[in-house]
Short mmCIF file of C-alpha atoms and ligand atoms in Angstrom, two decimals:
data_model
loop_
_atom_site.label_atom_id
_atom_site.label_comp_id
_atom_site.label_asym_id
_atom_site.label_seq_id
_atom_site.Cartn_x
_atom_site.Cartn_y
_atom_site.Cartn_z
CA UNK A 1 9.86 2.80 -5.67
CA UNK A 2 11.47 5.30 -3.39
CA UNK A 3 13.36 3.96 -0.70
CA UNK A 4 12.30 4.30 3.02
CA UNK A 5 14.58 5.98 5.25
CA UNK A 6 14.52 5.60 8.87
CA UNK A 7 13.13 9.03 9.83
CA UNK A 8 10.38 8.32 7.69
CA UNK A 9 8.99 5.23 9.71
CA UNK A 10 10.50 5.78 13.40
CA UNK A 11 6.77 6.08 14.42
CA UNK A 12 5.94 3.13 12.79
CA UNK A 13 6.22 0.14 15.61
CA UNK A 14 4.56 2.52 18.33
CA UNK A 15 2.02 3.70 15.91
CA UNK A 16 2.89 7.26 16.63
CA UNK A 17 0.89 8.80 14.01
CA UNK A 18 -2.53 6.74 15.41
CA UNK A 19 -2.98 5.66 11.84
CA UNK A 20 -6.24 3.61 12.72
CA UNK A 21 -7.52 7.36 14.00
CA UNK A 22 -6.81 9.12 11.02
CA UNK A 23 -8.11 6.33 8.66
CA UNK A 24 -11.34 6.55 10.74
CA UNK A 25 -12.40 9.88 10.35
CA UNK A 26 -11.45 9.75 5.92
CA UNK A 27 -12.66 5.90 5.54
CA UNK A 28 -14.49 4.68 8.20
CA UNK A 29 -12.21 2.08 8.06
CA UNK A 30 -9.05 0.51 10.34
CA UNK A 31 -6.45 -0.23 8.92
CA UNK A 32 -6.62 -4.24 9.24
CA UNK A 33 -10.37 -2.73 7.97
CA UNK A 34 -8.64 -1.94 4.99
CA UNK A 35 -6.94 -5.06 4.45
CA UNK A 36 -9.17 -7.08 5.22
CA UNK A 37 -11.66 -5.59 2.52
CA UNK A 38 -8.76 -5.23 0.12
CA UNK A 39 -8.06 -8.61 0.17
CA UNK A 40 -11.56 -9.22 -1.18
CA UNK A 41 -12.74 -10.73 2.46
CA UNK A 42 -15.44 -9.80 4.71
CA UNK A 43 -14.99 -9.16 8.71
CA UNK A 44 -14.98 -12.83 10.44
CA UNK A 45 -14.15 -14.62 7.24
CA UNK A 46 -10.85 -14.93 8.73
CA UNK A 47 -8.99 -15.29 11.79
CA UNK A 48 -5.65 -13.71 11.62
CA UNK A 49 -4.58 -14.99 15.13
CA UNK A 50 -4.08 -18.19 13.61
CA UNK A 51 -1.17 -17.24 11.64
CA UNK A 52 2.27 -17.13 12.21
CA UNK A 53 4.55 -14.39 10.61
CA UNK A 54 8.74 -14.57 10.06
CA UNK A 55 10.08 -10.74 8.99
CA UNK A 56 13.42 -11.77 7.60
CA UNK A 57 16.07 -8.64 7.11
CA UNK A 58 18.03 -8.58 3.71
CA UNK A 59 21.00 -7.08 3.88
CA UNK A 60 21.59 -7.04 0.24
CA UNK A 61 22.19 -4.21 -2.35
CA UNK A 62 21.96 -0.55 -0.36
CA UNK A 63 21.60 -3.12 2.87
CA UNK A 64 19.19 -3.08 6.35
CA UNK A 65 16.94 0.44 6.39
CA UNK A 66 17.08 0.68 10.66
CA UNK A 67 12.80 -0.04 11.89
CA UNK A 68 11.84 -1.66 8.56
CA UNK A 69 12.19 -5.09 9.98
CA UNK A 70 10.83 -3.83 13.18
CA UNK A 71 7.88 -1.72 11.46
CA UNK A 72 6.79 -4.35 9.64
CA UNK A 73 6.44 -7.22 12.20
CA UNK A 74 4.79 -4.16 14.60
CA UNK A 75 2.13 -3.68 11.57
CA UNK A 76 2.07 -7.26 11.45
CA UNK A 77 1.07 -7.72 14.95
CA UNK A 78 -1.55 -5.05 15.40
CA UNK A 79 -3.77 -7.24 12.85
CA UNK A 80 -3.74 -9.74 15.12
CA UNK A 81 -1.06 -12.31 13.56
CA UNK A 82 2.28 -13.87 15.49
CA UNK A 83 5.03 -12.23 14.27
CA UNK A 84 8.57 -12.19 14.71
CA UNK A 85 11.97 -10.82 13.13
CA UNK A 86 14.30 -13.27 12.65
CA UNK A 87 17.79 -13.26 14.25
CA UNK A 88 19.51 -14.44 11.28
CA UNK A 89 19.68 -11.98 7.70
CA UNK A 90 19.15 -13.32 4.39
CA UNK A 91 18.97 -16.62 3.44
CA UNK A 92 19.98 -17.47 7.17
CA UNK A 93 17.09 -15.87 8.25
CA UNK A 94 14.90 -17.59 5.45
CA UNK A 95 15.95 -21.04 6.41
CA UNK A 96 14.94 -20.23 10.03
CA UNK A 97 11.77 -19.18 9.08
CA UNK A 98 11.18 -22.30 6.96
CA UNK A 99 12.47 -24.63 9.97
CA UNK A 100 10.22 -22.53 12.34
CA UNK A 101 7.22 -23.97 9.86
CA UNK A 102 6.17 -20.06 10.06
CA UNK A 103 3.01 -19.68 7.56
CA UNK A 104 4.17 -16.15 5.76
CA UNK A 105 7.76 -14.97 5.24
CA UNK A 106 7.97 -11.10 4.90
CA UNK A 107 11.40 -9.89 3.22
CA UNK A 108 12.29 -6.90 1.16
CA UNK A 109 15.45 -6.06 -0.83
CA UNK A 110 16.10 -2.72 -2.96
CA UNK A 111 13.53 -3.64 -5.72
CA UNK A 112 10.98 -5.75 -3.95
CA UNK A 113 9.10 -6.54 -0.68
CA UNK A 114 7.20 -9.97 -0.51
CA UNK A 115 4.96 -11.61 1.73
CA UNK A 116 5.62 -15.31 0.55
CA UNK A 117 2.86 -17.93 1.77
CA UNK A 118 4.77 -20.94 2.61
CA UNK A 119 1.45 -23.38 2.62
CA UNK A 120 0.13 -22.34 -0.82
CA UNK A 121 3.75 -21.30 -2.39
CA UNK A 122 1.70 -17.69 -3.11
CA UNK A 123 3.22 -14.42 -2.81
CA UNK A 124 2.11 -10.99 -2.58
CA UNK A 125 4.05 -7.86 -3.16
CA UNK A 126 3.70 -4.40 -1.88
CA UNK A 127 2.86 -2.81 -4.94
CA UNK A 128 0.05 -4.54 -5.24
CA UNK A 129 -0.75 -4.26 -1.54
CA UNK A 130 -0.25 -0.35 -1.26
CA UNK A 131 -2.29 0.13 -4.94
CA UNK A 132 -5.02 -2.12 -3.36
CA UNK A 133 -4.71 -0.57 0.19
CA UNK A 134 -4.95 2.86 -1.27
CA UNK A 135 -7.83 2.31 -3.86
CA UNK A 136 -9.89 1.03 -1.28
CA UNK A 137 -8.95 3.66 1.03
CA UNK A 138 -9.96 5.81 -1.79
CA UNK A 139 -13.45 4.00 -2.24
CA UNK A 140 -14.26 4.27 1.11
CA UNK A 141 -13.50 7.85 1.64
CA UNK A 142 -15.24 8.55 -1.59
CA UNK A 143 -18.58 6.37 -0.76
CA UNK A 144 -17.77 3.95 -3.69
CA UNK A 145 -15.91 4.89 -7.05
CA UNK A 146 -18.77 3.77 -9.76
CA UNK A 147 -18.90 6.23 -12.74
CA UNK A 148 -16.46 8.89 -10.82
CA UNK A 149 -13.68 10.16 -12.44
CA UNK A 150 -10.07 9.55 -10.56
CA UNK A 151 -6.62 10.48 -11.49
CA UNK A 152 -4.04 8.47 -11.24
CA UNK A 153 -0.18 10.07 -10.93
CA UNK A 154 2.46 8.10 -11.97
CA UNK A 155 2.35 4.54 -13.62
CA UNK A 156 4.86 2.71 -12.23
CA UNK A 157 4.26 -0.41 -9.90
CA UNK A 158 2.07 0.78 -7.87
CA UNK A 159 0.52 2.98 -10.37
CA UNK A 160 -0.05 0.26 -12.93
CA UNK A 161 -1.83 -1.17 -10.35
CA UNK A 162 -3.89 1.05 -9.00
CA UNK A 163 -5.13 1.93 -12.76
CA UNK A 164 -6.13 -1.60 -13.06
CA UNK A 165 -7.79 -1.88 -10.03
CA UNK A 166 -9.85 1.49 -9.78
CA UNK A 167 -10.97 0.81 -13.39
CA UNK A 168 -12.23 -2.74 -12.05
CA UNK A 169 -14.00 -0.28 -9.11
CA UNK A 170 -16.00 1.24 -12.27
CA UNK A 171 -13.63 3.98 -11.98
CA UNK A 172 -13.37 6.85 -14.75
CA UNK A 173 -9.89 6.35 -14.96
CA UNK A 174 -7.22 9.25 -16.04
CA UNK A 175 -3.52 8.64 -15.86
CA UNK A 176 -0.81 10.58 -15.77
CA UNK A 177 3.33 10.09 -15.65
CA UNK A 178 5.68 12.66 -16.42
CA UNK A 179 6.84 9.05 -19.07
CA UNK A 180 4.26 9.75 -21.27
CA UNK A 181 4.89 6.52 -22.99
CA UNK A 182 4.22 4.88 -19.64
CA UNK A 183 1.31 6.30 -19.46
CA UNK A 184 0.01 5.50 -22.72
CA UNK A 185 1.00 1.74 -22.45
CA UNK A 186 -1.90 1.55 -19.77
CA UNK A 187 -4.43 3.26 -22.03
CA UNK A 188 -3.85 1.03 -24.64
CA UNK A 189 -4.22 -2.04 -21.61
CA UNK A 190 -6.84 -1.14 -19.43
CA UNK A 191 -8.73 1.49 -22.01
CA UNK A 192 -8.28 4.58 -19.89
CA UNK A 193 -7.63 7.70 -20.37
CA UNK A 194 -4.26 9.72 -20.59
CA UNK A 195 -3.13 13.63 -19.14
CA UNK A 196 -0.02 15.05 -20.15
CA UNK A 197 -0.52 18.35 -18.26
CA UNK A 198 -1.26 17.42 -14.54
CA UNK A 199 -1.59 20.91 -14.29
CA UNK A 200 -5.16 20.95 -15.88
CA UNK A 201 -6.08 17.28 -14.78
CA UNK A 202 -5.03 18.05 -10.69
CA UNK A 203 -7.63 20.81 -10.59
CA UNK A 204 -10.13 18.93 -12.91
CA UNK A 205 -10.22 15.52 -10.18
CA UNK A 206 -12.12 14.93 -6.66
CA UNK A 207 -10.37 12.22 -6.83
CA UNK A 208 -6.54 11.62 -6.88
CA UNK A 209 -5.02 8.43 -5.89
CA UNK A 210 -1.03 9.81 -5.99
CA UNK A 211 1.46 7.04 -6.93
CA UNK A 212 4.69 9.28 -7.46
CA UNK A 213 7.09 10.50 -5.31
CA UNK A 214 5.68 13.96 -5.38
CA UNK A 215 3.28 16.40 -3.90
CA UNK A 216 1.18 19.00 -5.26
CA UNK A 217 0.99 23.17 -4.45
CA UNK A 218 -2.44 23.26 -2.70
CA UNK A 219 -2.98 26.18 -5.94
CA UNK A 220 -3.53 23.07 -8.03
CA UNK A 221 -5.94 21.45 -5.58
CA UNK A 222 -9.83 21.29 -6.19
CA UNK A 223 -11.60 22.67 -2.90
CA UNK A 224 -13.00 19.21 -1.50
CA UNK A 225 -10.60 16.67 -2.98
CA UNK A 226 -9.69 13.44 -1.57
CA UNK A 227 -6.25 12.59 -2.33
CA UNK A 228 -5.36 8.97 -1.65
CA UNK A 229 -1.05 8.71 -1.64
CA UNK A 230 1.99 6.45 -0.63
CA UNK A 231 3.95 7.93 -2.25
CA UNK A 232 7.05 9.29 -0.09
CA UNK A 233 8.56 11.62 0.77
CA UNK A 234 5.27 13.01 1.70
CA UNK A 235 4.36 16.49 1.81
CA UNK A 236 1.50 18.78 0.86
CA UNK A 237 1.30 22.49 1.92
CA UNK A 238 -1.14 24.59 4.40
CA UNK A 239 -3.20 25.39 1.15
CA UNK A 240 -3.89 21.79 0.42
CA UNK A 241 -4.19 20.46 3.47
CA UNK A 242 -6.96 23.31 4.16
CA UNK A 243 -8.81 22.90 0.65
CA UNK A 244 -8.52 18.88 0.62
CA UNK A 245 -11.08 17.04 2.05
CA UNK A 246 -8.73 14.02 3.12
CA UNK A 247 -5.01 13.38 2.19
CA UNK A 248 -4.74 9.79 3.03
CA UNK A 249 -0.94 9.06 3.50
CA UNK A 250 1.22 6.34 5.69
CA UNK A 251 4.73 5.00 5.03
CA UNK A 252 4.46 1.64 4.93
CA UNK A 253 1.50 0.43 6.92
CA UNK A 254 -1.57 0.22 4.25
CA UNK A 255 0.80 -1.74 1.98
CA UNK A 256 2.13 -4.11 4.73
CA UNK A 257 -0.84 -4.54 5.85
CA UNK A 258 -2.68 -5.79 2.28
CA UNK A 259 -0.13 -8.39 1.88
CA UNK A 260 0.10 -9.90 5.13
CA UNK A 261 -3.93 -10.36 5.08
CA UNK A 262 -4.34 -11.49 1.48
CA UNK A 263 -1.31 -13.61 1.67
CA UNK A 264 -3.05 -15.08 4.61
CA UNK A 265 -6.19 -15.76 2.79
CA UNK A 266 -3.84 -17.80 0.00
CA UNK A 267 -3.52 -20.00 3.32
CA UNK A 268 -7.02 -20.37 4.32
CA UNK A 269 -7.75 -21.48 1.05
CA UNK A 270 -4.43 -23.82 1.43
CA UNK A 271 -6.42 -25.11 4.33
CA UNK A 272 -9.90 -25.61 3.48
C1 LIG B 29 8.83 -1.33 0.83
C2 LIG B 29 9.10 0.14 0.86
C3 LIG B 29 7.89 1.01 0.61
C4 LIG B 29 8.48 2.21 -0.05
N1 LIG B 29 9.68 1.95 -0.47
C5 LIG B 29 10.06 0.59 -0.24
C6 LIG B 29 11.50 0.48 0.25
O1 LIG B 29 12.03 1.32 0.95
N2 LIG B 29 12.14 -0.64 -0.15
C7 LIG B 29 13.49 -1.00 0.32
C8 LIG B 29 13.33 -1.86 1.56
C9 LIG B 29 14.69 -2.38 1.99
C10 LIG B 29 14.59 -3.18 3.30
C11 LIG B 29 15.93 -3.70 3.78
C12 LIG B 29 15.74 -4.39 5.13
O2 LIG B 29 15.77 -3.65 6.15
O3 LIG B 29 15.54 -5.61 5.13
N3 LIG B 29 16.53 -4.64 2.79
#
């Protein structure tokens, strides 16, 4: 997982980039949209207002990334929750979540980013959250995924994921990772297939969900692609961007997003 930097998600808390906008016009879909289908609900199944969020900064390892905290409770917020960032760091700010009775703790170190459900003793992380987030953003921009052929790039965390999950969509899926071994651990797992030359399989797919840290020379690009990717840093050039039908790209929100709402729904069930 490639590490945010603060450039990367000053926009973030004010929403700069209208995210909801963008998502729109490629998905039909909001962003608490998103999450909310990701996290297997329907619209009114849920009411997020009821829920009470404490973003707790870890200082740990390469330390504080300056707006994380602040992104996240702002992403928070906009679906509706209570959210606040705790004054405390670390386990000082854990215990005053827990004393607060807060129902999700948010919290992110070097290696992983939780939403932990302090009803249902559930967590979520945000691999699974972005893979999720992005599949379904994927779906949706697609009109549904059944028998379509996707490629995957990169099978890591997220990518793993997102295999799984896309595959589970009735997916056609192809991975690639430039770790061919990686990539052949989820064939033999999940019974897709495998690329080792994205240079054949990026012009062969309409559909690309990209889980690497990479982008692609709009050469390689099929005319009419949807290209789903979190991966940062983020950049694809004027000849993609004109041939692509929708690059679907955020930071941090999608991901965020997917685990505050399906850690919430661990609660609703916690309070049936
Ligand atoms: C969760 C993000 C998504 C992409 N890369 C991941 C990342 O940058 N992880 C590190 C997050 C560190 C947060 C820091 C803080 O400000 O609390 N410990």
């Amino acid at each position: 997982m490639t590490r945010l930097t603060p450039d990367l998600i000053e926009g973030v808390p004010d929403d700069k980039i209208d995210l909801d906008s963008r998502l729109l016009k490629m998905t039909g879909k909001t962003v608490k949209g998103l999450a909310i289908e990701a996290a297997g609900l329907e619209e009114g199944d849920i009411d997020l207002t009821k829920f009470r969020v404490a973003v707790v900064p870890i200082t740990s390892g390469l330390g504080v990334i300056s707006g994380f905290s602040a992104s996240v409770d702002a992403i928070v917020r906009r679906l509706g929750m209570e959210s606040y960032v705790t004054s405390g760091t670390d386990v000082n700010g854990f215990a005053q979540a827990v004393e607060d009775d807060v129902d999700i703790i948010m919290m992110a170190d070097d290696n992983k980013f939780v939403a932990y459900n302090t009803r249902t003793n559930c967590q979520t992380d945000n691999s699974f959250g972005t893979a999720m987030g992005y599949s379904v953003a994927l779906k949706n921009a697609a009109g549904g995924l059944e028998g379509k052929d996707v490629l995957v790039i990169g099978a890591g965390f997220v990518g793993s994921w997102a295999v799984r999950i896309l595959k589970d969509m009735g997916a056609n899926v192809t991975v690639t990772d430039i770790l061919v071994d990686k990539a052949n651990a989820l064939r033999d797992k999940y019974g897709v297939e495998v690329s080792t030359d994205i240079g054949s399989a990026l012009p062969a797919h309409d559909y690309i969900l990209n889980a690497a840290p990479v982008s692609f020379p709009g050469n390689l690009i099929r005319k009419g692609a949807v290209i789903s990717t979190p991966g940062v840093p983020h950049y694809f050039d004027e000849e993609a961007r004109m041939k692509a039908k929708a690059i679907i790209h955020d930071p941090l929100e999608i991901g965020t997003a997917v685990m505050a709402v399906n850690s919430a729904k661990y609660s609703s069930r916690g309070k049936e």
